[in-house]
mmCIF file of C-alpha atoms in Angstrom:
data_model
loop_
_atom_site.group_PDB
_atom_site.id
_atom_site.type_symbol
_atom_site.label_atom_id
_atom_site.label_comp_id
_atom_site.label_asym_id
_atom_site.label_seq_id
_atom_site.Cartn_x
_atom_site.Cartn_y
_atom_site.Cartn_z
ATOM 1 C CA MET A 8 118.574 136.737 119.376
ATOM 2 C CA THR A 9 119.144 140.237 120.723
ATOM 3 C CA ARG A 10 121.715 140.324 123.497
ATOM 4 C CA ILE A 11 120.525 142.134 126.622
ATOM 5 C CA ALA A 12 122.405 143.550 129.616
ATOM 6 C CA VAL A 13 120.584 144.514 132.804
ATOM 7 C CA LEU A 14 122.387 147.129 134.887
ATOM 8 C CA GLY A 15 121.160 146.573 138.434
ATOM 9 C CA ALA A 16 119.950 143.184 139.646
ATOM 10 C CA GLY A 17 117.459 144.201 142.297
ATOM 11 C CA LYS A 18 113.925 142.782 142.331
ATOM 12 C CA ILE A 19 112.912 144.291 138.989
ATOM 13 C CA GLY A 20 116.215 143.465 137.293
ATOM 14 C CA GLU A 21 116.110 139.887 138.536
ATOM 15 C CA ALA A 22 112.448 139.527 137.532
ATOM 16 C CA LEU A 23 113.257 140.705 134.000
ATOM 17 C CA LEU A 24 116.126 138.234 133.699
ATOM 18 C CA ALA A 25 113.988 135.368 135.022
ATOM 19 C CA GLY A 26 111.125 136.288 132.682
ATOM 20 C CA LEU A 27 113.389 136.411 129.652
ATOM 21 C CA LEU A 28 114.835 132.999 130.529
ATOM 22 C CA ALA A 29 111.337 131.562 131.014
ATOM 23 C CA ALA A 30 110.384 132.957 127.593
ATOM 24 C CA GLY A 31 113.184 130.963 125.982
ATOM 25 C CA ARG A 32 116.149 133.310 126.013
ATOM 26 C CA SER A 33 119.530 131.653 126.336
ATOM 27 C CA PRO A 34 121.560 132.578 129.443
ATOM 28 C CA GLY A 35 124.389 133.329 127.042
ATOM 29 C CA ASP A 36 122.353 136.169 125.515
ATOM 30 C CA LEU A 37 122.003 137.874 128.912
ATOM 31 C CA VAL A 38 124.344 139.528 131.400
ATOM 32 C CA PHE A 39 123.795 141.701 134.451
ATOM 33 C CA THR A 40 125.681 144.043 136.742
ATOM 34 C CA GLU A 41 125.416 143.993 140.529
ATOM 35 C CA ARG A 42 127.544 145.972 142.979
ATOM 36 C CA HIS A 43 127.320 143.350 145.749
ATOM 37 C CA PRO A 44 129.551 140.350 144.893
ATOM 38 C CA GLU A 45 127.590 137.912 147.054
ATOM 39 C CA ARG A 46 124.338 138.822 145.335
ATOM 40 C CA SER A 47 125.996 138.553 141.909
ATOM 41 C CA ALA A 48 127.362 135.081 142.653
ATOM 42 C CA GLU A 49 124.000 133.908 143.995
ATOM 43 C CA LEU A 50 122.137 135.088 140.877
ATOM 44 C CA THR A 51 124.677 133.505 138.547
ATOM 45 C CA ALA A 52 124.383 130.199 140.391
ATOM 46 C CA ARG A 53 120.589 130.287 140.302
ATOM 47 C CA LEU A 54 119.906 131.741 136.820
ATOM 48 C CA GLY A 55 123.021 130.759 134.916
ATOM 49 C CA VAL A 56 123.512 134.364 133.749
ATOM 50 C CA ALA A 57 126.923 136.015 134.036
ATOM 51 C CA GLY A 58 127.471 138.956 136.359
ATOM 52 C CA VAL A 59 129.879 141.466 134.813
ATOM 53 C CA ASP A 60 130.970 145.091 135.131
ATOM 54 C CA VAL A 61 129.389 147.930 133.163
ATOM 55 C CA ALA A 62 132.096 147.952 130.488
ATOM 56 C CA ALA A 63 131.672 144.238 129.802
ATOM 57 C CA ALA A 64 127.890 144.611 129.810
ATOM 58 C CA ALA A 65 128.060 147.397 127.219
ATOM 59 C CA ALA A 66 130.445 145.396 125.063
ATOM 60 C CA HIS A 67 128.120 142.373 125.176
ATOM 61 C CA ALA A 68 124.705 143.868 124.623
ATOM 62 C CA GLU A 69 122.586 145.371 121.885
ATOM 63 C CA ILE A 70 120.041 146.453 124.505
ATOM 64 C CA VAL A 71 121.210 147.863 127.845
ATOM 65 C CA VAL A 72 118.499 148.037 130.510
ATOM 66 C CA ILE A 73 119.067 150.400 133.442
ATOM 67 C CA ALA A 74 117.166 149.008 136.427
ATOM 68 C CA VAL A 75 118.446 151.040 139.367
ATOM 69 C CA LYS A 76 116.783 153.425 141.806
ATOM 70 C CA PRO A 77 116.224 156.957 140.435
ATOM 71 C CA GLN A 78 118.800 158.423 142.822
ATOM 72 C CA ASP A 79 121.448 156.028 141.448
ATOM 73 C CA VAL A 80 120.851 156.594 137.739
ATOM 74 C CA VAL A 81 123.217 159.553 137.205
ATOM 75 C CA PRO A 82 126.429 157.719 138.243
ATOM 76 C CA VAL A 83 125.356 154.649 136.256
ATOM 77 C CA LEU A 84 124.789 156.809 133.165
ATOM 78 C CA ALA A 85 128.170 158.481 133.674
ATOM 79 C CA GLU A 86 129.865 155.085 133.752
ATOM 80 C CA LEU A 87 127.901 153.816 130.766
ATOM 81 C CA ALA A 88 128.615 156.914 128.669
ATOM 82 C CA GLY A 89 132.278 156.048 128.354
ATOM 83 C CA VAL A 90 131.743 152.482 127.159
ATOM 84 C CA VAL A 91 128.409 152.302 125.288
ATOM 85 C CA ARG A 92 128.811 151.256 121.667
ATOM 86 C CA PRO A 93 127.207 153.072 118.707
ATOM 87 C CA GLY A 94 123.875 151.515 117.806
ATOM 88 C CA THR A 95 123.163 150.272 121.331
ATOM 89 C CA LEU A 96 119.641 150.845 122.633
ATOM 90 C CA VAL A 97 119.447 152.067 126.238
ATOM 91 C CA VAL A 98 116.229 151.300 128.135
ATOM 92 C CA SER A 99 115.588 153.120 131.420
ATOM 93 C CA LEU A 100 113.278 151.536 134.018
ATOM 94 C CA CYS A 101 113.998 154.366 136.481
ATOM 95 C CA ALA A 102 110.836 155.965 137.878
ATOM 96 C CA GLY A 103 110.502 159.670 137.159
ATOM 97 C CA VAL A 104 113.742 160.012 135.176
ATOM 98 C CA PRO A 105 113.083 161.871 131.877
ATOM 99 C CA LEU A 106 114.530 160.700 128.580
ATOM 100 C CA ALA A 107 116.296 164.062 128.315
ATOM 101 C CA VAL A 108 118.429 163.090 131.328
ATOM 102 C CA VAL A 109 119.300 159.692 129.838
ATOM 103 C CA GLU A 110 120.000 161.025 126.348
ATOM 104 C CA GLY A 111 121.898 164.028 127.672
ATOM 105 C CA ALA A 112 124.291 161.829 129.641
ATOM 106 C CA LEU A 113 125.081 159.489 126.750
ATOM 107 C CA PRO A 114 126.941 160.058 123.458
ATOM 108 C CA ALA A 115 124.993 162.125 120.932
ATOM 109 C CA GLY A 116 122.566 160.067 118.900
ATOM 110 C CA THR A 117 122.255 157.198 121.376
ATOM 111 C CA ALA A 118 118.790 155.633 121.139
ATOM 112 C CA ALA A 119 116.899 155.531 124.439
ATOM 113 C CA VAL A 120 113.510 154.312 125.636
ATOM 114 C CA ARG A 121 111.788 155.109 128.925
ATOM 115 C CA VAL A 122 109.757 152.355 130.579
ATOM 116 C CA MET A 123 107.622 152.310 133.716
ATOM 117 C CA PRO A 124 107.045 148.708 134.844
ATOM 118 C CA ASN A 125 105.582 147.505 138.142
ATOM 119 C CA THR A 126 106.328 144.788 140.684
ATOM 120 C CA PRO A 127 103.907 142.124 139.346
ATOM 121 C CA MET A 128 106.820 141.556 136.967
ATOM 122 C CA LEU A 129 107.951 139.223 139.778
ATOM 123 C CA VAL A 130 105.126 136.833 138.821
ATOM 124 C CA GLY A 131 105.150 137.524 135.080
ATOM 125 C CA GLU A 132 102.155 139.881 135.213
ATOM 126 C CA ALA A 133 103.735 143.330 134.957
ATOM 127 C CA MET A 134 102.037 146.322 133.394
ATOM 128 C CA SER A 135 104.694 148.306 131.575
ATOM 129 C CA ALA A 136 104.388 151.547 129.615
ATOM 130 C CA LEU A 137 107.112 152.635 127.187
ATOM 131 C CA SER A 138 107.979 155.906 125.485
ATOM 132 C CA GLY A 139 110.468 156.261 122.663
ATOM 133 C CA GLY A 140 113.238 158.820 122.674
ATOM 134 C CA ALA A 141 114.481 161.188 120.013
ATOM 135 C CA HIS A 142 116.665 158.579 118.288
ATOM 136 C CA SER A 143 114.778 155.309 118.891
ATOM 137 C CA SER A 144 113.404 153.580 115.799
ATOM 138 C CA GLU A 145 110.172 151.649 115.332
ATOM 139 C CA GLU A 146 112.230 148.452 115.140
ATOM 140 C CA GLN A 147 113.862 149.241 118.477
ATOM 141 C CA LEU A 148 110.531 150.044 120.130
ATOM 142 C CA ALA A 149 109.179 146.721 118.883
ATOM 143 C CA ALA A 150 112.217 144.944 120.357
ATOM 144 C CA VAL A 151 111.536 146.539 123.758
ATOM 145 C CA GLU A 152 107.884 145.501 123.537
ATOM 146 C CA GLU A 153 108.936 141.929 122.800
ATOM 147 C CA MET A 154 111.290 141.985 125.795
ATOM 148 C CA LEU A 155 108.622 143.333 128.150
ATOM 149 C CA ARG A 156 105.956 140.881 126.977
ATOM 150 C CA ALA A 157 108.099 138.150 128.534
ATOM 151 C CA VAL A 158 107.086 139.547 131.941
ATOM 152 C CA GLY A 159 103.555 140.866 131.378
ATOM 153 C CA ARG A 160 101.647 143.362 129.258
ATOM 154 C CA VAL A 161 102.929 146.541 127.634
ATOM 155 C CA VAL A 162 101.496 149.732 126.149
ATOM 156 C CA ARG A 163 103.043 152.749 124.427
ATOM 157 C CA VAL A 164 102.393 156.250 125.766
ATOM 158 C CA PRO A 165 103.820 159.716 125.056
ATOM 159 C CA GLU A 166 106.553 160.575 127.525
ATOM 160 C CA SER A 167 104.389 163.458 128.801
ATOM 161 C CA GLN A 168 102.116 160.785 130.328
ATOM 162 C CA GLN A 169 104.842 158.795 132.084
ATOM 163 C CA ASP A 170 104.515 160.564 135.438
ATOM 164 C CA ALA A 171 100.793 159.718 135.424
ATOM 165 C CA VAL A 172 101.630 156.108 134.521
ATOM 166 C CA THR A 173 104.119 155.973 137.386
ATOM 167 C CA ALA A 174 101.452 157.160 139.817
ATOM 168 C CA LEU A 175 98.708 154.894 138.481
ATOM 169 C CA SER A 176 100.259 151.542 137.582
ATOM 170 C CA GLY A 177 103.845 151.908 138.788
ATOM 171 C CA SER A 178 102.663 152.523 142.354
ATOM 172 C CA GLY A 179 99.301 150.841 141.744
ATOM 173 C CA PRO A 180 100.075 147.432 143.287
ATOM 174 C CA ALA A 181 100.744 149.139 146.628
ATOM 175 C CA TYR A 182 97.231 150.616 146.624
ATOM 176 C CA PHE A 183 95.712 147.166 146.143
ATOM 177 C CA PHE A 184 97.935 145.681 148.852
ATOM 178 C CA PHE A 185 96.873 148.490 151.190
ATOM 179 C CA LEU A 186 93.197 147.833 150.452
ATOM 180 C CA VAL A 187 93.584 144.070 150.946
ATOM 181 C CA GLU A 188 95.410 144.686 154.232
ATOM 182 C CA ALA A 189 92.524 146.857 155.479
ATOM 183 C CA MET A 190 89.926 144.281 154.394
ATOM 184 C CA ILE A 191 91.768 141.485 156.196
ATOM 185 C CA ASP A 192 91.823 143.637 159.346
ATOM 186 C CA ALA A 193 88.067 144.139 158.932
ATOM 187 C CA GLY A 194 87.599 140.380 158.739
ATOM 188 C CA ILE A 195 89.541 139.945 161.970
ATOM 189 C CA LEU A 196 87.410 142.655 163.602
ATOM 190 C CA LEU A 197 84.314 140.712 162.562
ATOM 191 C CA GLY A 198 85.635 137.576 164.246
ATOM 192 C CA LEU A 199 87.335 135.642 161.441
ATOM 193 C CA PRO A 200 90.763 134.044 161.914
ATOM 194 C CA ARG A 201 93.480 135.984 160.075
ATOM 195 C CA ALA A 202 94.277 133.078 157.741
ATOM 196 C CA VAL A 203 90.623 132.652 156.765
ATOM 197 C CA ALA A 204 90.136 136.401 156.244
ATOM 198 C CA ALA A 205 93.273 136.553 154.086
ATOM 199 C CA ASP A 206 92.190 133.580 151.975
ATOM 200 C CA LEU A 207 88.728 135.056 151.446
ATOM 201 C CA ILE A 208 90.022 138.466 150.388
ATOM 202 C CA VAL A 209 92.997 137.389 148.267
ATOM 203 C CA GLN A 210 90.872 134.963 146.243
ATOM 204 C CA SER A 211 88.135 137.585 145.906
ATOM 205 C CA ALA A 212 90.721 140.094 144.648
ATOM 206 C CA PHE A 213 92.141 137.554 142.201
ATOM 207 C CA GLY A 214 88.714 136.672 140.833
ATOM 208 C CA ALA A 215 87.661 140.305 140.576
ATOM 209 C CA ALA A 216 90.863 141.153 138.692
ATOM 210 C CA LEU A 217 90.198 138.377 136.184
ATOM 211 C CA MET A 218 86.645 139.637 135.685
ATOM 212 C CA LEU A 219 87.943 143.159 135.063
ATOM 213 C CA ARG A 220 90.518 141.971 132.527
ATOM 214 C CA GLU A 221 88.335 139.482 130.658
ATOM 215 C CA SER A 222 85.002 141.331 130.661
ATOM 216 C CA ASP A 223 84.064 144.120 128.290
ATOM 217 C CA ASP A 224 81.889 145.640 131.008
ATOM 218 C CA HIS A 225 82.815 148.897 132.741
ATOM 219 C CA PRO A 226 83.811 148.477 136.420
ATOM 220 C CA VAL A 227 80.598 150.287 137.380
ATOM 221 C CA ILE A 228 78.552 147.544 135.681
ATOM 222 C CA LEU A 229 80.513 144.809 137.443
ATOM 223 C CA ARG A 230 80.114 146.554 140.785
ATOM 224 C CA GLU A 231 76.389 147.093 140.268
ATOM 225 C CA ALA A 232 75.966 143.381 139.569
ATOM 226 C CA VAL A 233 77.036 142.723 143.175
ATOM 227 C CA THR A 234 74.974 145.580 144.620
ATOM 228 C CA SER A 235 71.424 144.390 145.343
ATOM 229 C CA PRO A 236 68.709 146.874 146.396
ATOM 230 C CA ALA A 237 68.715 147.381 150.173
ATOM 231 C CA GLY A 238 71.452 144.745 150.468
ATOM 232 C CA THR A 239 74.755 144.415 152.296
ATOM 233 C CA THR A 240 76.938 145.736 149.471
ATOM 234 C CA ILE A 241 75.112 149.026 149.022
ATOM 235 C CA ALA A 242 75.357 149.610 152.766
ATOM 236 C CA ALA A 243 79.126 149.180 152.508
ATOM 237 C CA ILE A 244 79.373 151.381 149.408
ATOM 238 C CA ARG A 245 77.495 154.143 151.231
ATOM 239 C CA GLU A 246 80.092 154.062 154.022
ATOM 240 C CA LEU A 247 82.968 154.168 151.532
ATOM 241 C CA GLU A 248 81.453 157.230 149.847
ATOM 242 C CA LYS A 249 80.669 158.835 153.197
ATOM 243 C CA HIS A 250 84.333 158.542 154.207
ATOM 244 C CA GLY A 251 85.579 159.934 150.900
ATOM 245 C CA VAL A 252 87.462 156.807 149.777
ATOM 246 C CA ARG A 253 87.104 157.686 146.080
ATOM 247 C CA ALA A 254 88.380 161.246 146.620
ATOM 248 C CA ALA A 255 91.222 159.968 148.809
ATOM 249 C CA LEU A 256 92.381 157.567 146.092
ATOM 250 C CA ILE A 257 92.343 160.303 143.456
ATOM 251 C CA ALA A 258 94.300 162.640 145.765
ATOM 252 C CA ALA A 259 96.807 159.870 146.554
ATOM 253 C CA ILE A 260 97.465 159.198 142.881
ATOM 254 C CA GLU A 261 97.884 162.915 142.205
ATOM 255 C CA ALA A 262 100.449 163.036 145.046
ATOM 256 C CA ALA A 263 102.332 160.093 143.522
ATOM 257 C CA ARG A 264 102.344 161.867 140.138
ATOM 258 C CA ASP A 265 103.761 165.014 141.752
ATOM 259 C CA ARG A 266 106.485 162.988 143.462
ATOM 260 C CA SER A 267 107.420 161.399 140.128
ATOM 261 C CA VAL A 268 107.826 164.879 138.662
ATOM 262 C CA GLU A 269 110.042 165.850 141.622
ATOM 263 C CA LEU A 270 112.246 162.782 141.106
ATOM 264 C CA GLY A 271 112.666 163.715 137.451
ATOM 265 C CA ARG A 272 113.691 167.243 138.333
ATOM 266 C CA ALA A 273 116.173 165.979 140.907
ATOM 267 C CA ALA A 274 117.728 163.618 138.349
ATOM 268 C CA ALA A 275 117.999 166.534 135.920
ATOM 269 C CA GLY A 276 119.678 168.649 138.578
ATOM 270 C CA ARG A 277 116.849 171.201 138.664
#
């Protein structure tokens, strides 16, 4: 099987390793890098995957996954550039970082793919979007899709859409957490114990998400099915519209898109 190295073993890097192992990958086909020795030793003990330096990772792998914060990607690329082998595929999970930055830092002709995952990768339910670079082949894109399916779902998009993806699904879980937090507070305000309010809302969110994924109906249809004439739900919807919740969400996602663009420019030194 394809050997994979994950540069950066934070939450996303660890989740990818754990997902690949759960999907049947051998620990011997995987390595990772981690700058904190204690963290590296703990992961090796728990996952059975070796922690190595960047040079050893590049020598081991056919796919090198960069899973560091955007502000840390330039030094990692500089280190990788001196040791990456011809034919290696480099996959960037760094939010906002354009493929031009990755390809420009690596030896000419190096194949690269840009991916925007999200934190539900931690429970095997990520939504990831990938974009191929100038030198990535169809076979390599398919290999990245196979890798990402071990931790959730995956779609292909043009790189020009990646900043929008970052704003919508990359940051998306935080919007749902924010909404659930507010709804739990509302339950407490209405006199429910916090634990009961949390259980009611989390299960409602889980069930609603399943309905959205498994139904062919538009969200409007699903929402209207709950909204009886002169009932409680329409009264709540009226208040949400009155307070501009829909417009606020759209503006928030636009702001996240703009920040993704800024991060890309900073990584490119512009």
